[in-house]
Coordinates of C-alpha atoms in Angstrom, one line a residue:
M291 CA 0.0 0.0 0.0
Q292 CA 1.5 3.4 -1.0
P293 CA 0.5 6.7 0.7
A294 CA -1.4 7.8 -2.4
S295 CA -3.7 4.7 -2.1
I296 CA -4.3 5.0 1.7
I297 CA -7.2 7.4 1.3
D298 CA -8.9 5.0 -1.1
E299 CA -8.5 2.1 1.4
L300 CA -9.7 4.3 4.2
E301 CA -12.8 5.4 2.3
N302 CA -13.6 1.8 1.4
A303 CA -13.1 0.7 5.0
V304 CA -15.4 3.4 6.4
R305 CA -18.1 2.9 3.7
S306 CA -18.1 -0.8 4.1
G307 CA -19.4 -0.6 7.6
S308 CA -17.4 -3.7 8.5
S309 CA -15.6 -3.6 11.8
A310 CA -13.2 -6.3 10.6
K311 CA -12.4 -4.3 7.5
R312 CA -11.7 -1.1 9.5
I313 CA -9.4 -3.1 11.9
E314 CA -7.5 -4.7 9.1
T315 CA -7.0 -1.3 7.4
L316 CA -5.9 0.3 10.6
R317 CA -3.3 -2.5 11.1
Q318 CA -2.1 -2.2 7.5
V319 CA -1.7 1.6 7.8
T320 CA 0.1 1.2 11.1
D321 CA 2.4 -1.4 9.6
L322 CA 3.2 0.8 6.7
F323 CA 3.9 3.8 8.9
L324 CA 6.2 1.8 11.3
H325 CA 8.1 0.4 8.3
D326 CA 8.9 3.8 6.8
A327 CA 8.5 6.1 9.9
E328 CA 12.1 7.3 9.9
R329 CA 12.1 8.1 6.2
L330 CA 8.8 10.0 6.0
S331 CA 8.6 13.7 5.5
E332 CA 6.5 15.9 7.8
E333 CA 3.8 16.1 5.1
Q334 CA 3.7 12.3 4.8
V335 CA 3.5 11.8 8.5
K336 CA 0.5 14.2 8.5
V337 CA -1.2 12.0 5.9
F338 CA -0.7 9.0 8.2
D339 CA -1.9 11.0 11.2
D340 CA -5.1 12.0 9.4
V341 CA -5.8 8.4 8.3
L342 CA -5.1 6.9 11.7
C343 CA -7.3 9.5 13.5
H344 CA -10.1 8.7 11.1
L345 CA -9.9 5.0 11.7
V346 CA -9.2 5.0 15.4
A347 CA -12.5 6.7 16.2
R348 CA -14.3 3.7 14.6
V349 CA -12.6 0.7 16.3
E350 CA -13.1 -1.0 19.7
D351 CA -11.1 -0.4 22.8
R352 CA -8.7 -3.4 22.5
V353 CA -7.7 -2.3 19.0
R354 CA -7.1 1.3 20.1
A355 CA -5.0 -0.1 23.0
E356 CA -3.0 -2.2 20.5
L357 CA -2.4 0.9 18.3
G358 CA -1.2 2.9 21.3
A359 CA 1.2 0.2 22.4
R360 CA 2.7 0.1 18.9
L361 CA 3.0 3.9 18.4
A362 CA 4.0 5.0 22.0
P363 CA 7.7 4.0 21.7
L364 CA 8.2 6.1 18.6
E365 CA 9.6 9.6 19.0
C366 CA 8.2 10.5 15.5
A367 CA 4.8 9.1 16.2
P368 CA 1.9 11.0 14.6
A369 CA 1.0 13.7 17.1
G370 CA -2.8 13.8 16.4
V371 CA -3.5 10.2 17.0
I372 CA -1.2 10.0 20.0
E373 CA -3.1 12.9 21.6
R374 CA -6.4 11.3 20.8
L375 CA -5.3 8.0 22.4
A376 CA -3.9 9.8 25.4
W377 CA -7.3 11.5 26.0
D378 CA -9.2 8.2 25.8
D379 CA -11.4 7.6 28.8
Q380 CA -10.3 4.0 28.9
I381 CA -7.0 3.7 30.8
A382 CA -6.3 0.4 28.9
V383 CA -6.2 2.6 25.7
A384 CA -4.5 5.7 27.1
G385 CA -2.1 4.1 29.6
T386 CA 0.8 3.1 27.4
V387 CA 0.8 6.4 25.6
L388 CA 0.5 8.5 28.8
A389 CA 3.3 6.5 30.4
T390 CA 5.9 6.6 27.6
S391 CA 5.1 8.6 24.5
A392 CA 7.6 11.4 23.8
A393 CA 5.1 12.8 21.2
L394 CA 2.9 14.2 24.0
T395 CA 3.5 17.9 24.8
D396 CA 3.7 19.2 28.4
R397 CA 0.6 21.3 27.7
T398 CA -1.4 18.2 26.8
L399 CA -0.2 16.4 29.9
V400 CA -1.2 19.3 32.1
D401 CA -4.6 19.5 30.4
I402 CA -5.2 15.7 30.9
A403 CA -4.0 15.8 34.5
R404 CA -6.5 18.6 35.2
S405 CA -9.4 16.8 33.5
K406 CA -9.1 13.1 33.9
G407 CA -9.5 10.7 36.8
Q408 CA -7.0 9.1 39.2
D409 CA -6.1 6.2 36.9
H410 CA -4.8 8.6 34.3
L411 CA -3.0 10.7 36.9
F412 CA -1.4 7.5 38.3
V413 CA 0.0 6.6 35.0
I414 CA 1.3 10.1 34.2
S415 CA 3.0 10.2 37.6
G416 CA 5.4 7.5 36.5
R417 CA 6.6 9.2 33.3
A418 CA 10.2 10.0 33.0
N419 CA 11.4 13.6 33.3
L420 CA 8.1 15.1 34.4
P421 CA 8.3 18.9 34.4
E422 CA 7.1 21.2 37.3
A423 CA 4.0 22.3 35.4
V424 CA 2.8 18.7 35.3
T425 CA 3.8 17.7 38.8
D426 CA 2.1 20.8 40.3
V427 CA -1.2 19.5 38.9
L428 CA -0.6 16.0 40.0
V429 CA 0.2 17.1 43.6
E430 CA -2.9 19.3 43.6
R431 CA -5.3 16.6 42.3
G432 CA -3.7 13.3 43.0
E433 CA -4.9 10.9 45.6
R434 CA -2.5 9.0 47.9
R435 CA -1.4 6.3 45.4
V436 CA -0.7 9.0 42.8
I437 CA 1.4 11.1 45.3
R438 CA 3.3 8.1 46.4
K439 CA 4.2 7.0 42.8
L440 CA 5.1 10.6 42.0
A441 CA 7.4 11.0 45.0
D442 CA 9.1 7.7 44.0
N443 CA 9.7 9.1 40.4
A444 CA 13.4 10.0 40.7
S445 CA 13.4 12.0 37.4
A446 CA 10.3 14.1 38.2
R447 CA 11.0 17.8 38.9
F448 CA 9.0 19.8 41.5
S449 CA 8.3 23.5 42.2
E450 CA 8.4 24.8 45.7
D451 CA 4.6 24.5 45.9
G452 CA 4.9 20.9 44.7
Y453 CA 7.4 20.0 47.3
R454 CA 5.4 21.8 50.0
G455 CA 2.2 20.0 48.9
M456 CA 3.8 16.5 49.0
V457 CA 5.4 17.1 52.4
A458 CA 2.1 18.2 53.8
R459 CA 0.5 15.1 52.3
A460 CA 3.1 13.0 54.1
D461 CA 1.5 13.8 57.4
S462 CA 0.3 10.5 58.9
D463 CA 1.6 8.6 55.8
D464 CA 4.8 6.8 56.8
E465 CA 5.4 5.3 53.4
L466 CA 5.2 8.6 51.7
T467 CA 7.5 10.2 54.3
E468 CA 10.1 7.5 53.7
V469 CA 10.0 7.9 49.9
L470 CA 10.3 11.7 50.2
G471 CA 13.0 11.5 52.8
L472 CA 15.1 9.4 50.3
R473 CA 14.9 12.0 47.5
T474 CA 18.3 13.6 47.1
D475 CA 16.7 16.7 45.4
L476 CA 14.4 17.5 48.4
P477 CA 15.5 21.0 49.5
L478 CA 16.8 21.3 53.0
K479 CA 13.9 23.3 54.4
F480 CA 11.4 20.7 53.2
L481 CA 13.5 17.9 54.5
R482 CA 13.4 19.6 57.9
D483 CA 9.7 20.0 57.7
L484 CA 9.3 16.4 56.7
L485 CA 11.4 15.1 59.5
Q486 CA 9.7 17.3 62.1
R487 CA 6.4 15.6 61.1
A488 CA 7.9 12.1 60.9
T489 CA 7.4 9.5 63.6
E490 CA 10.5 8.2 65.5
A491 CA 10.1 4.9 63.7
V492 CA 10.3 6.6 60.3
R493 CA 13.3 8.7 61.3
A494 CA 15.1 5.6 62.5
R495 CA 14.4 3.8 59.3
L496 CA 15.6 6.7 57.1
L497 CA 18.8 6.7 59.0
I498 CA 19.3 3.0 58.1
I499 CA 18.2 2.9 54.5
A500 CA 19.4 6.3 53.2
P501 CA 22.6 6.5 51.2
P502 CA 25.6 7.6 53.3
A503 CA 25.6 11.2 52.1
L504 CA 21.9 11.6 52.7
Q505 CA 22.2 9.8 56.1
N506 CA 24.7 12.5 57.2
E507 CA 22.3 15.2 56.0
I508 CA 19.3 13.6 57.9
K509 CA 21.5 13.3 61.0
R510 CA 22.3 17.0 60.9
V511 CA 18.7 18.0 60.4
L512 CA 17.5 15.8 63.2
E513 CA 20.2 17.2 65.5
A514 CA 19.1 20.7 64.6
I515 CA 15.5 19.9 65.3
A516 CA 16.4 18.4 68.7
D517 CA 18.4 21.5 69.5
S518 CA 15.6 23.9 68.5
V519 CA 13.1 21.9 70.7
K520 CA 15.5 22.2 73.7
G521 CA 16.0 25.9 73.3
E522 CA 12.4 26.7 72.4
P523 CA 10.5 28.7 75.0
Q524 CA 7.0 27.5 76.0
G525 CA 4.6 28.3 73.2
G526 CA 7.5 29.6 71.1
R527 CA 6.9 28.0 67.8
D528 CA 7.7 30.2 64.8
Y529 CA 4.7 30.9 62.6
S530 CA 6.3 33.8 60.7
R531 CA 6.4 31.9 57.4
A532 CA 2.7 30.9 57.6
E533 CA 1.7 34.4 58.7
A534 CA 3.6 36.0 55.8
I535 CA 1.8 33.7 53.4
V536 CA -1.7 34.5 54.6
R537 CA -1.0 38.2 55.0
R538 CA 0.0 38.3 51.3
M539 CA -3.1 36.4 50.3
K540 CA -5.3 38.7 52.4
G541 CA -3.8 41.7 50.6
L542 CA -4.6 40.1 47.3
N543 CA -8.1 39.2 48.4
E544 CA -7.3 35.6 48.0
L545 CA -7.8 34.5 51.6
N546 CA -11.2 32.9 51.3
D547 CA -13.0 29.7 52.2
S548 CA -11.5 27.9 49.2
A549 CA -8.0 28.8 50.1
I550 CA -8.4 27.8 53.8
A551 CA -10.1 24.5 52.8
A552 CA -7.1 23.8 50.5
F553 CA -4.7 24.5 53.4
A554 CA -6.6 22.1 55.5
T555 CA -6.8 19.4 52.8
H556 CA -3.0 19.6 52.3
K557 CA -2.4 19.4 56.1
R558 CA -1.0 22.9 56.3
L559 CA -2.3 23.5 59.7
E560 CA 0.0 26.4 60.4
E561 CA -1.5 28.3 57.5
V562 CA -5.0 27.4 58.7
A563 CA -4.1 28.7 62.2
A564 CA -2.6 31.9 60.7
S565 CA -5.7 32.4 58.5
L566 CA -8.0 32.1 61.4
G567 CA -5.9 34.6 63.3
I568 CA -5.8 37.2 60.6
L569 CA -9.6 36.8 59.9
N570 CA -10.3 37.3 63.6
N571 CA -8.7 40.8 63.9
S572 CA -5.2 39.4 64.2
A573 CA -5.8 37.0 67.0
P574 CA -2.5 35.2 68.0
T575 CA -1.7 32.3 65.7
D576 CA -0.5 30.2 68.6
I577 CA -3.9 30.4 70.2
M578 CA -5.5 29.2 67.0
M579 CA -3.0 26.4 66.7
K580 CA -3.8 25.2 70.3
V581 CA -7.4 25.0 69.2
L582 CA -6.6 23.1 66.0
E583 CA -4.3 20.7 67.8
G584 CA -6.5 20.2 70.8
P585 CA -8.7 17.2 71.4
R586 CA -12.1 19.0 71.2
A587 CA -13.7 19.4 67.9
D588 CA -16.4 21.7 69.3
L589 CA -13.8 24.4 70.2
V590 CA -12.6 24.5 66.6
L591 CA -16.0 25.8 65.6
I592 CA -15.6 29.0 67.6
P593 CA -12.8 30.8 65.7
C594 CA -14.2 29.4 62.4
K595 CA -17.6 30.9 63.1
A596 CA -16.1 34.2 64.2
A597 CA -14.1 34.3 61.0
G598 CA -17.3 33.7 59.0
L599 CA -16.2 30.4 57.4
I600 CA -18.9 28.3 55.6
W601 CA -19.5 24.7 56.9
P602 CA -17.7 22.8 54.1
T603 CA -14.5 24.7 55.0
V604 CA -14.9 23.9 58.7
E605 CA -15.6 20.3 57.8
A606 CA -12.3 20.2 55.8
I607 CA -10.5 21.5 58.9
L608 CA -12.0 19.0 61.2
C609 CA -11.3 16.1 58.9
N610 CA -7.6 17.0 58.4
R611 CA -6.3 17.6 61.9
A612 CA -3.8 15.3 63.6
P613 CA -4.7 11.6 63.2
R614 CA -5.4 11.2 66.9
H615 CA -8.1 13.9 66.6
R616 CA -9.8 12.6 63.5
V617 CA -13.6 12.9 63.7
D618 CA -16.1 10.2 62.9
E619 CA -19.4 10.6 61.0
A620 CA -21.5 11.0 64.1
T621 CA -19.2 13.8 65.5
L622 CA -19.3 15.6 62.1
K623 CA -23.1 15.6 62.1
L624 CA -23.2 16.9 65.6
A625 CA -20.6 19.6 64.7
A626 CA -22.6 20.6 61.7
R627 CA -25.7 21.1 63.8
D628 CA -23.8 23.0 66.5
Y629 CA -22.1 25.2 63.9
A630 CA -25.5 26.2 62.4
K631 CA -26.8 27.1 65.9
L632 CA -23.6 29.0 67.0
S633 CA -24.0 32.8 66.4
G634 CA -21.1 34.9 65.2
E635 CA -21.6 37.2 68.1
T636 CA -21.2 34.4 70.7
A637 CA -18.1 33.1 68.8
E638 CA -16.5 36.5 68.8
R639 CA -17.2 37.1 72.5
T640 CA -15.7 33.7 73.4
L641 CA -12.6 34.4 71.2
R642 CA -12.1 37.7 72.9
F643 CA -12.2 36.0 76.3
W644 CA -9.6 33.5 75.2
Q645 CA -7.3 36.3 74.1
L646 CA -7.8 38.3 77.2
H647 CA -7.0 35.4 79.5
N648 CA -4.8 33.5 77.1
K649 CA -6.6 30.4 78.1
I650 CA -8.6 27.7 76.2
E651 CA -11.1 25.5 78.0
K652 CA -9.9 22.0 78.6

C-alpha cells in the first residue's frame, strides 16, 4: 500500500461498515507507517496521522490499545492520533501512551492531568522527566497512590509548591514520608519540615536505608530539630512563614474559604491557624494552633464561626487535623448542627475571652 492509495483504502473501509475491515485497514496503515517512519517527510506523517485518526474513532477499545502500544515508543509518532489516544477515557487505551510517548507535549499532559480521573493521573505520575508544570497539577489533584508514585519518580521535577504539597500530604503517611526522605533533590527546608512531622520509627528507618551522604544530612537535620526543641520557650513555635503567606493572600483578596479549605486538605495547619488569626482581627496564631491541635472538635467551631467560614471549610479543617483527633461521621453531624446554631456574636465574644485570658477551656 502506497501513501497515495491510503485514502482509497480508508474510504472503502469506512463505507463498508465492516468492523473487521476497519481493523484490518488500521493495522495495514500502522504497519506501513512503522516500516517507513524514519524516512517519511513531515507532510507524509501528517497524511498517516489523518488516516489513523479517522480510523481510530471507529474501532473498539482493544484495537485502540494495540495501536497505542505500537506507536507509543516512537519519537516521531503522529501527534494527532497519539493525543487522541492519550485523551481516551479507557485507561487500557490511554495508559501506554501516557506512560511513555515522547510525542505528547507538556501542555497536553497538564490538560489531561487537570481533566481526567485518578487512573490517568497515576500513569502520568510514573513518566520520565516530568516537568514542574505537570507535577504541580498531580500534587494538587492526586490521591494517595498518585502522590506516592510521583514521589518515587526520581526524574520528576518539582516546584516549591509541589514539594510543599507533598510534604504536607506525608502527614500520617509513613510510606510517603520515607519515599520523600530518600529524595536527594528535596530542598533542606522541606527535609526539615518532613522530619519534624515524621514519627520516631520513620526517622530511625531513614537513618538506616538512606545512602551515606543523605544519612549524614538527615542526622544533621535531626540534631538541629532536637536543639531547637530544647531551646524553644513555652509556646515559642515560629509561625512567621505561615503568617507571611496568609497576609500576602489577604492583601490580594485571595484569603477565602476555598484557600483555607485547600490549606486544611493539604495538612498545612500552620497556614490554617494563621488564616483564622488574621480573619479574627489578628488573633494570635499560637492560640488558633492550640485549638486546632487540641482534642475537642467543638472548640474548633468558635474561631471558624467568628471568621465567617462556611460549613464545608470547617468540615475540611475538622477532617484534616492530627490523626489522633480525627472525627467520625457522628461527630461531624453533631458539629454541623452546632455550627449552624452558633452565632457569630457568641463566637467573637468567646474568642475575645480566650485572648484576654490566654486560656482555652480543657
